[in-house]
Short mmCIF file of C-alpha atoms and ligand atoms in Angstrom, two decimals:
data_model
loop_
_atom_site.label_atom_id
_atom_site.label_comp_id
_atom_site.label_asym_id
_atom_site.label_seq_id
_atom_site.Cartn_x
_atom_site.Cartn_y
_atom_site.Cartn_z
CA MET A 423 -0.22 0.14 -0.25
CA ALA A 424 1.41 3.51 -0.86
CA VAL A 425 2.28 6.49 1.50
CA ARG A 426 -0.23 8.87 0.99
CA ILE A 427 1.79 12.10 0.48
CA ASP A 428 -0.26 14.91 2.41
CA GLY A 429 0.17 18.13 0.02
CA LYS A 430 -2.42 20.24 2.59
CA ALA A 431 -0.13 19.18 5.63
CA LEU A 432 3.07 20.28 3.65
CA ALA A 433 1.21 23.27 2.10
CA ALA A 434 0.68 24.40 5.73
CA LYS A 435 4.06 24.13 6.50
CA VAL A 436 5.43 25.80 3.68
CA LYS A 437 2.67 28.74 4.17
CA ARG A 438 4.05 29.25 8.18
CA GLN A 439 7.45 29.50 6.94
CA ALA A 440 6.34 31.81 4.23
CA ALA A 441 4.42 33.58 7.21
CA ALA A 442 7.57 33.83 9.77
CA GLU A 443 9.67 35.07 6.77
CA ALA A 444 7.03 37.46 5.97
CA ALA A 445 6.81 39.10 9.52
CA GLY A 446 10.54 39.82 9.29
CA LEU A 447 10.70 42.12 6.42
CA PRO A 448 10.80 45.82 6.89
CA ARG A 449 7.36 46.18 4.74
CA LYS A 450 4.51 44.07 4.20
CA PRO A 451 4.87 41.94 0.80
CA GLY A 452 2.27 42.74 -1.47
CA LEU A 453 0.98 40.95 -4.19
CA ALA A 454 -1.59 42.20 -7.06
CA VAL A 455 -4.02 39.61 -8.60
CA VAL A 456 -5.74 40.53 -11.55
CA LEU A 457 -9.08 38.65 -12.57
CA VAL A 458 -10.21 39.67 -16.02
CA GLY A 459 -13.87 38.30 -16.63
CA GLU A 460 -16.32 36.11 -14.75
CA ASP A 461 -15.09 32.38 -15.44
CA PRO A 462 -16.29 30.91 -12.16
CA ALA A 463 -13.17 28.55 -11.77
CA SER A 464 -10.85 31.27 -11.89
CA LYS A 465 -12.71 33.28 -9.32
CA VAL A 466 -12.46 30.42 -6.73
CA TYR A 467 -8.37 30.22 -7.67
CA VAL A 468 -8.26 33.71 -6.94
CA ALA A 469 -10.14 33.78 -3.81
CA GLY A 470 -7.94 31.13 -2.40
CA LYS A 471 -4.82 32.94 -3.20
CA GLU A 472 -5.94 35.87 -1.49
CA ARG A 473 -6.58 33.91 1.54
CA ASP A 474 -3.55 32.60 1.60
CA CYS A 475 -2.02 36.03 1.07
CA ALA A 476 -3.98 37.00 4.36
CA GLU A 477 -2.71 33.51 5.95
CA CYS A 478 0.77 34.61 5.26
CA GLY A 479 0.71 38.30 6.03
CA ILE A 480 1.06 39.31 2.61
CA GLU A 481 -0.95 42.37 1.27
CA SER A 482 -3.34 41.50 -1.77
CA PHE A 483 -4.50 43.97 -4.12
CA GLY A 484 -7.55 42.62 -6.27
CA HIS A 485 -8.02 43.97 -9.52
CA ARG A 486 -11.44 42.61 -11.21
CA LEU A 487 -11.82 43.70 -14.80
CA PRO A 488 -14.70 43.14 -16.90
CA ALA A 489 -14.54 40.16 -19.76
CA GLU A 490 -14.58 43.25 -22.46
CA THR A 491 -11.32 44.52 -21.17
CA THR A 492 -9.25 45.62 -24.28
CA GLU A 493 -5.48 44.50 -24.35
CA GLU A 494 -4.38 47.98 -23.83
CA SER A 495 -5.86 48.59 -20.85
CA LEU A 496 -4.84 45.40 -19.33
CA LEU A 497 -0.83 46.63 -20.40
CA ALA A 498 -1.65 49.80 -18.94
CA LEU A 499 -2.93 48.32 -15.58
CA ILE A 500 0.06 45.85 -15.75
CA GLY A 501 2.58 49.02 -16.37
CA THR A 502 1.12 50.73 -13.36
CA LEU A 503 1.62 47.69 -10.87
CA ASN A 504 5.18 47.34 -12.25
CA ARG A 505 5.78 50.78 -11.24
CA ASP A 506 4.08 50.42 -7.50
CA PRO A 507 6.33 49.90 -5.07
CA ARG A 508 4.08 48.03 -2.48
CA VAL A 509 3.32 45.42 -5.17
CA ASP A 510 5.99 42.65 -5.18
CA GLY A 511 4.35 40.07 -7.28
CA ILE A 512 1.72 40.40 -10.02
CA LEU A 513 -0.73 37.62 -10.83
CA VAL A 514 -2.76 37.80 -14.17
CA GLN A 515 -5.39 34.85 -13.36
CA LEU A 516 -5.26 32.45 -16.86
CA PRO A 517 -6.81 31.80 -19.18
CA LEU A 518 -7.65 35.11 -20.38
CA PRO A 519 -10.75 36.06 -22.25
CA GLY A 520 -9.91 34.77 -26.19
CA HIS A 521 -9.27 38.37 -27.38
CA LEU A 522 -6.43 39.11 -24.91
CA ARG A 523 -3.13 37.44 -25.74
CA GLU A 524 -1.76 35.55 -22.99
CA GLU A 525 1.82 35.70 -23.92
CA ALA A 526 1.71 39.63 -24.85
CA VAL A 527 0.46 39.90 -21.26
CA ILE A 528 3.02 37.86 -19.43
CA ALA A 529 5.61 39.73 -21.56
CA ALA A 530 4.37 42.89 -20.12
CA ILE A 531 5.25 41.76 -16.42
CA ALA A 532 8.35 43.15 -14.66
CA PRO A 533 10.15 39.70 -14.54
CA ASP A 534 11.22 40.51 -10.82
CA LYS A 535 7.28 40.69 -10.01
CA ASP A 536 6.86 37.55 -12.22
CA VAL A 537 5.76 35.45 -9.17
CA ASP A 538 4.19 32.51 -11.67
CA CYS A 539 7.30 32.11 -13.41
CA PHE A 540 5.87 32.38 -16.87
CA HIS A 541 7.65 35.61 -18.40
CA PRO A 542 10.22 34.11 -20.75
CA TYR A 543 12.94 35.75 -18.88
CA ASN A 544 11.99 33.22 -15.55
CA VAL A 545 11.79 30.41 -17.95
CA GLY A 546 14.76 31.00 -18.98
CA ARG A 547 16.62 31.44 -15.77
CA MET A 548 14.59 28.25 -14.65
CA THR A 549 15.42 26.05 -17.72
CA ALA A 550 19.21 27.22 -17.42
CA GLY A 551 19.46 25.87 -13.59
CA ASP A 552 19.77 29.69 -12.49
CA PRO A 553 16.03 30.44 -11.50
CA VAL A 554 15.17 33.78 -9.75
CA PHE A 555 11.24 31.76 -9.05
CA LEU A 556 10.61 28.14 -9.56
CA PRO A 557 6.85 27.42 -11.37
CA CYS A 558 4.75 27.05 -8.63
CA THR A 559 2.97 23.44 -9.79
CA PRO A 560 6.49 21.67 -10.31
CA ALA A 561 8.23 23.82 -7.31
CA GLY A 562 5.22 21.79 -5.43
CA VAL A 563 5.84 18.47 -6.91
CA MET A 564 9.82 18.79 -5.99
CA ALA A 565 8.87 19.81 -2.47
CA MET A 566 6.86 16.68 -1.95
CA LEU A 567 9.56 14.23 -3.34
CA ASP A 568 11.85 15.89 -1.05
CA GLU A 569 9.82 15.62 2.11
CA TYR A 570 9.05 12.13 1.78
CA GLU A 571 13.05 11.53 0.55
CA ILE A 572 11.60 10.23 -2.69
CA PRO A 573 14.42 9.41 -4.73
CA VAL A 574 15.33 11.01 -8.19
CA ARG A 575 18.62 11.17 -8.88
CA GLY A 576 19.66 8.46 -11.26
CA LYS A 577 15.71 7.24 -11.15
CA ARG A 578 13.42 6.93 -14.38
CA CYS A 579 10.75 10.10 -14.03
CA VAL A 580 8.03 10.37 -16.78
CA VAL A 581 6.36 13.19 -17.01
CA LEU A 582 2.76 13.32 -18.84
CA GLY A 583 1.79 16.32 -20.47
CA ARG A 584 4.12 19.13 -21.97
CA SER A 585 2.55 22.71 -20.94
CA ASN A 586 4.48 25.25 -20.41
CA ILE A 587 3.02 26.08 -17.12
CA VAL A 588 3.47 22.26 -16.01
CA GLY A 589 4.81 18.99 -17.84
CA LYS A 590 7.77 21.31 -19.35
CA PRO A 591 9.40 22.99 -16.54
CA MET A 592 8.66 19.48 -14.55
CA ALA A 593 10.86 17.93 -16.90
CA ALA A 594 13.55 20.59 -16.56
CA LEU A 595 13.28 20.36 -12.73
CA LEU A 596 13.15 16.50 -12.62
CA THR A 597 16.31 16.92 -14.89
CA GLN A 598 18.29 19.16 -12.92
CA ARG A 599 17.97 16.90 -9.87
CA ASP A 600 19.79 14.10 -12.25
CA GLY A 601 16.66 12.15 -12.93
CA THR A 602 16.61 10.41 -16.42
CA VAL A 603 13.25 11.99 -17.83
CA THR A 604 10.92 11.09 -20.71
CA LEU A 605 8.12 13.78 -21.47
CA CYS A 606 5.18 12.12 -23.05
CA HIS A 607 2.25 13.88 -24.59
CA SER A 608 -0.80 13.17 -26.80
CA ARG A 609 1.23 11.94 -29.57
CA THR A 610 3.49 9.31 -27.71
CA GLU A 611 2.98 5.79 -29.08
CA ASP A 612 2.07 3.46 -26.57
CA LEU A 613 2.06 5.42 -23.31
CA ALA A 614 2.27 2.52 -20.94
CA ARG A 615 5.41 1.29 -22.26
CA TYR A 616 7.37 4.56 -20.65
CA THR A 617 4.73 4.76 -17.35
CA ARG A 618 5.64 1.02 -16.53
CA GLU A 619 9.40 2.12 -16.25
CA ALA A 620 8.78 5.26 -14.28
CA ASP A 621 10.19 5.18 -10.69
CA VAL A 622 8.71 8.66 -10.45
CA LEU A 623 5.49 9.16 -12.50
CA VAL A 624 4.10 12.92 -12.71
CA SER A 625 0.49 12.97 -14.35
CA ALA A 626 -0.72 16.43 -15.68
CA VAL A 627 -2.62 15.60 -18.75
CA GLY A 628 -6.57 16.32 -17.48
CA ARG A 629 -7.95 13.15 -18.25
CA ARG A 630 -9.84 11.04 -15.91
CA GLY A 631 -8.73 7.08 -15.52
CA LEU A 632 -5.57 7.68 -17.63
CA VAL A 633 -3.29 6.31 -15.47
CA THR A 634 -4.47 2.55 -14.37
CA ALA A 635 -2.74 0.41 -12.13
CA ASP A 636 -1.18 -1.86 -14.92
CA MET A 637 0.81 1.26 -16.16
CA VAL A 638 2.40 1.79 -13.20
CA LYS A 639 5.39 0.02 -11.57
CA GLU A 640 5.42 -1.48 -8.31
CA GLY A 641 6.69 0.77 -5.67
CA ALA A 642 6.69 3.84 -8.06
CA ALA A 643 6.18 7.56 -6.92
CA VAL A 644 2.74 8.49 -8.22
CA ILE A 645 2.01 12.15 -8.43
CA ASP A 646 -1.14 13.22 -9.91
CA VAL A 647 -1.35 16.82 -11.20
CA ALA A 648 -4.38 17.06 -12.93
CA MET A 649 -7.88 18.53 -11.80
CA ASN A 650 -10.47 17.06 -13.28
CA ARG A 651 -14.35 16.54 -12.36
CA ASP A 652 -16.18 12.84 -11.98
CA GLU A 653 -19.69 12.47 -13.20
CA SER A 654 -21.19 13.60 -9.92
CA GLY A 655 -19.05 16.87 -9.72
CA ARG A 656 -15.80 15.31 -7.41
CA LEU A 657 -12.39 16.49 -7.92
CA CYS A 658 -10.29 13.84 -9.04
CA GLY A 659 -6.88 13.17 -10.73
CA ASP A 660 -5.47 11.43 -13.93
CA VAL A 661 -4.92 8.50 -12.00
CA ASP A 662 -7.31 5.17 -11.18
CA PHE A 663 -6.24 6.44 -7.45
CA ALA A 664 -7.72 3.18 -5.55
CA ALA A 665 -5.83 0.53 -7.82
CA VAL A 666 -2.70 2.68 -7.74
CA GLU A 667 -2.37 3.21 -4.46
CA ALA A 668 -2.39 -0.71 -4.07
CA LYS A 669 0.44 -0.80 -6.17
CA ALA A 670 2.33 2.33 -5.84
CA GLY A 671 5.20 3.42 -3.27
CA TRP A 672 4.00 6.62 -2.64
CA ILE A 673 1.20 8.55 -4.38
CA THR A 674 -0.53 12.17 -4.14
CA PRO A 675 -4.44 12.22 -3.56
CA VAL A 676 -6.74 14.46 -5.37
CA PRO A 677 -8.00 16.59 -3.58
CA GLY A 678 -5.14 17.21 -1.39
CA GLY A 679 -1.97 16.75 -3.17
CA VAL A 680 -0.37 18.94 -5.45
CA GLY A 681 -3.13 21.99 -5.73
CA PRO A 682 -2.12 23.11 -2.22
CA MET A 683 1.67 22.68 -2.64
CA THR A 684 0.77 25.24 -5.67
CA ARG A 685 -0.51 27.53 -3.59
CA ALA A 686 1.80 27.58 -1.20
CA CYS A 687 4.85 27.47 -3.81
CA LEU A 688 3.58 30.83 -4.98
CA MET A 689 3.30 32.34 -1.53
CA ARG A 690 7.38 31.49 -1.67
CA ASN A 691 7.57 33.02 -4.43
CA ILE A 692 6.18 36.35 -3.40
CA LEU A 693 8.54 36.27 -0.54
CA THR A 694 11.41 35.82 -2.69
CA ALA A 695 10.27 38.84 -4.81
CA ALA A 696 9.75 40.82 -1.51
CA ARG A 697 13.32 40.10 -0.58
CA LEU A 698 14.99 41.19 -3.81
CA HIS A 699 12.97 44.65 -3.40
CA GLN A 700 13.54 44.92 0.01
CA ALA A 701 16.86 44.32 0.01
P1 NAP B 1347 -2.79 21.33 -21.22
O1 NAP B 1347 -2.14 22.38 -21.57
O2 NAP B 1347 -4.00 21.07 -21.61
O3 NAP B 1347 -1.58 20.18 -21.41
C1 NAP B 1347 -2.36 18.70 -21.25
C2 NAP B 1347 -1.06 18.00 -21.70
O4 NAP B 1347 -1.54 16.66 -21.79
C3 NAP B 1347 -0.57 18.25 -23.33
O5 NAP B 1347 0.86 18.52 -23.46
C4 NAP B 1347 -1.26 16.99 -24.04
O6 NAP B 1347 -0.53 16.86 -24.81
C5 NAP B 1347 -1.03 16.08 -22.85
N1 NAP B 1347 -2.07 14.92 -23.36
C6 NAP B 1347 -3.30 15.12 -23.84
N2 NAP B 1347 -3.82 14.15 -23.62
C7 NAP B 1347 -2.95 12.86 -23.36
C8 NAP B 1347 -2.95 11.55 -23.40
N3 NAP B 1347 -3.93 10.54 -23.88
N4 NAP B 1347 -1.73 10.96 -23.31
C9 NAP B 1347 -0.85 11.72 -22.99
N5 NAP B 1347 -0.51 13.13 -22.68
C10 NAP B 1347 -1.85 13.60 -23.28
O7 NAP B 1347 -2.67 21.06 -19.33
P2 NAP B 1347 -2.00 21.94 -18.12
O8 NAP B 1347 -2.34 23.43 -17.73
O9 NAP B 1347 -0.53 21.41 -18.44
O10 NAP B 1347 -2.80 20.65 -16.72
C11 NAP B 1347 -2.73 19.72 -17.02
C12 NAP B 1347 -3.82 19.33 -15.55
O11 NAP B 1347 -3.27 19.74 -14.45
C13 NAP B 1347 -5.31 19.71 -15.95
O12 NAP B 1347 -6.45 18.99 -15.18
C14 NAP B 1347 -4.99 21.05 -14.67
O13 NAP B 1347 -6.40 21.49 -14.04
C15 NAP B 1347 -4.35 20.47 -13.91
N6 NAP B 1347 -3.71 21.55 -13.48
C16 NAP B 1347 -3.36 21.48 -11.41
C17 NAP B 1347 -2.61 22.30 -11.01
C18 NAP B 1347 -2.78 22.04 -9.74
O14 NAP B 1347 -2.05 23.30 -8.80
N7 NAP B 1347 -2.89 21.02 -9.01
C19 NAP B 1347 -1.85 23.46 -11.59
C20 NAP B 1347 -2.28 23.47 -12.95
C21 NAP B 1347 -2.84 22.63 -14.02
P3 NAP B 1347 -0.43 17.92 -26.24
O15 NAP B 1347 0.94 18.99 -26.27
O16 NAP B 1347 0.37 16.52 -27.61
O17 NAP B 1347 -1.40 18.77 -26.77
#
């Protein structure tokens, strides 16, 4: 039976550390949260991040903009936030409405305030192994592997999904920790051939039931990043949890696994930015 990785407990610990650090700074760290439109999931995520900020002694400045906001006015707001000395981090909640170019918006954020680590400058620094910030979800996964002393060095690591925010940076961080990494995606032929060899399997696809027990190596660490809904609307991941739990060495639940760690790592990045600005 696998050890269940308790993302909630570890996230609470990371947030306590962030709060202690925030309390020791001369000025309260600040996060600007920009939400464009009415997407219900985005509203929930933003509210959660603002609650985390309050818990960690970080000031949050909310900017709710209507769905029809122009790119010009969004970029103007980002320019203002870039110059605001109370703002250490800027978070633009994605996805944006279709008429707004996400790359242009991300590129407008000052790299030293890019606490999501989405700006090309920070992606480059992270990929080169000299990060300013770490992308929140992959950093959360690495923190869980560390906390549970799950070996990565020399191990076979398989990442499912190659998005810019999860899969690709996840593969980069595991590679930097001396894992031997295979990055799989929708065009991968015979997915199970790769997953069965994985000592560390990270699934970030968004397809319920994708990872079944026969695809998992005995004793593997199985990290489920995905957030799907089952037919009754309950949150679930990509992994067939009950069956895989019986076979894996470690497993993350959904909810209560990677999700809380992603949020905690955002708090860590805000502290990094605040330290940069208050040095
Ligand atoms: P995304 O941008 O939609 O990327 C999904 C990836 O999965 C793509 O690379 C896609 O391949 C690949 N894929 C699709 N079907 C596949 C299959 N049958 N076999 C193997 N790979 C397949 O998604 P994302 O933003 O990375 O998010 C992935 C999941 O993680 C979602 O459920 C999301 O809600 C969740 N998520 C959770 C957190 C958290 O904090 N827990 C944070 C971010 C995201 P192609 O590139 O070939 O299309």
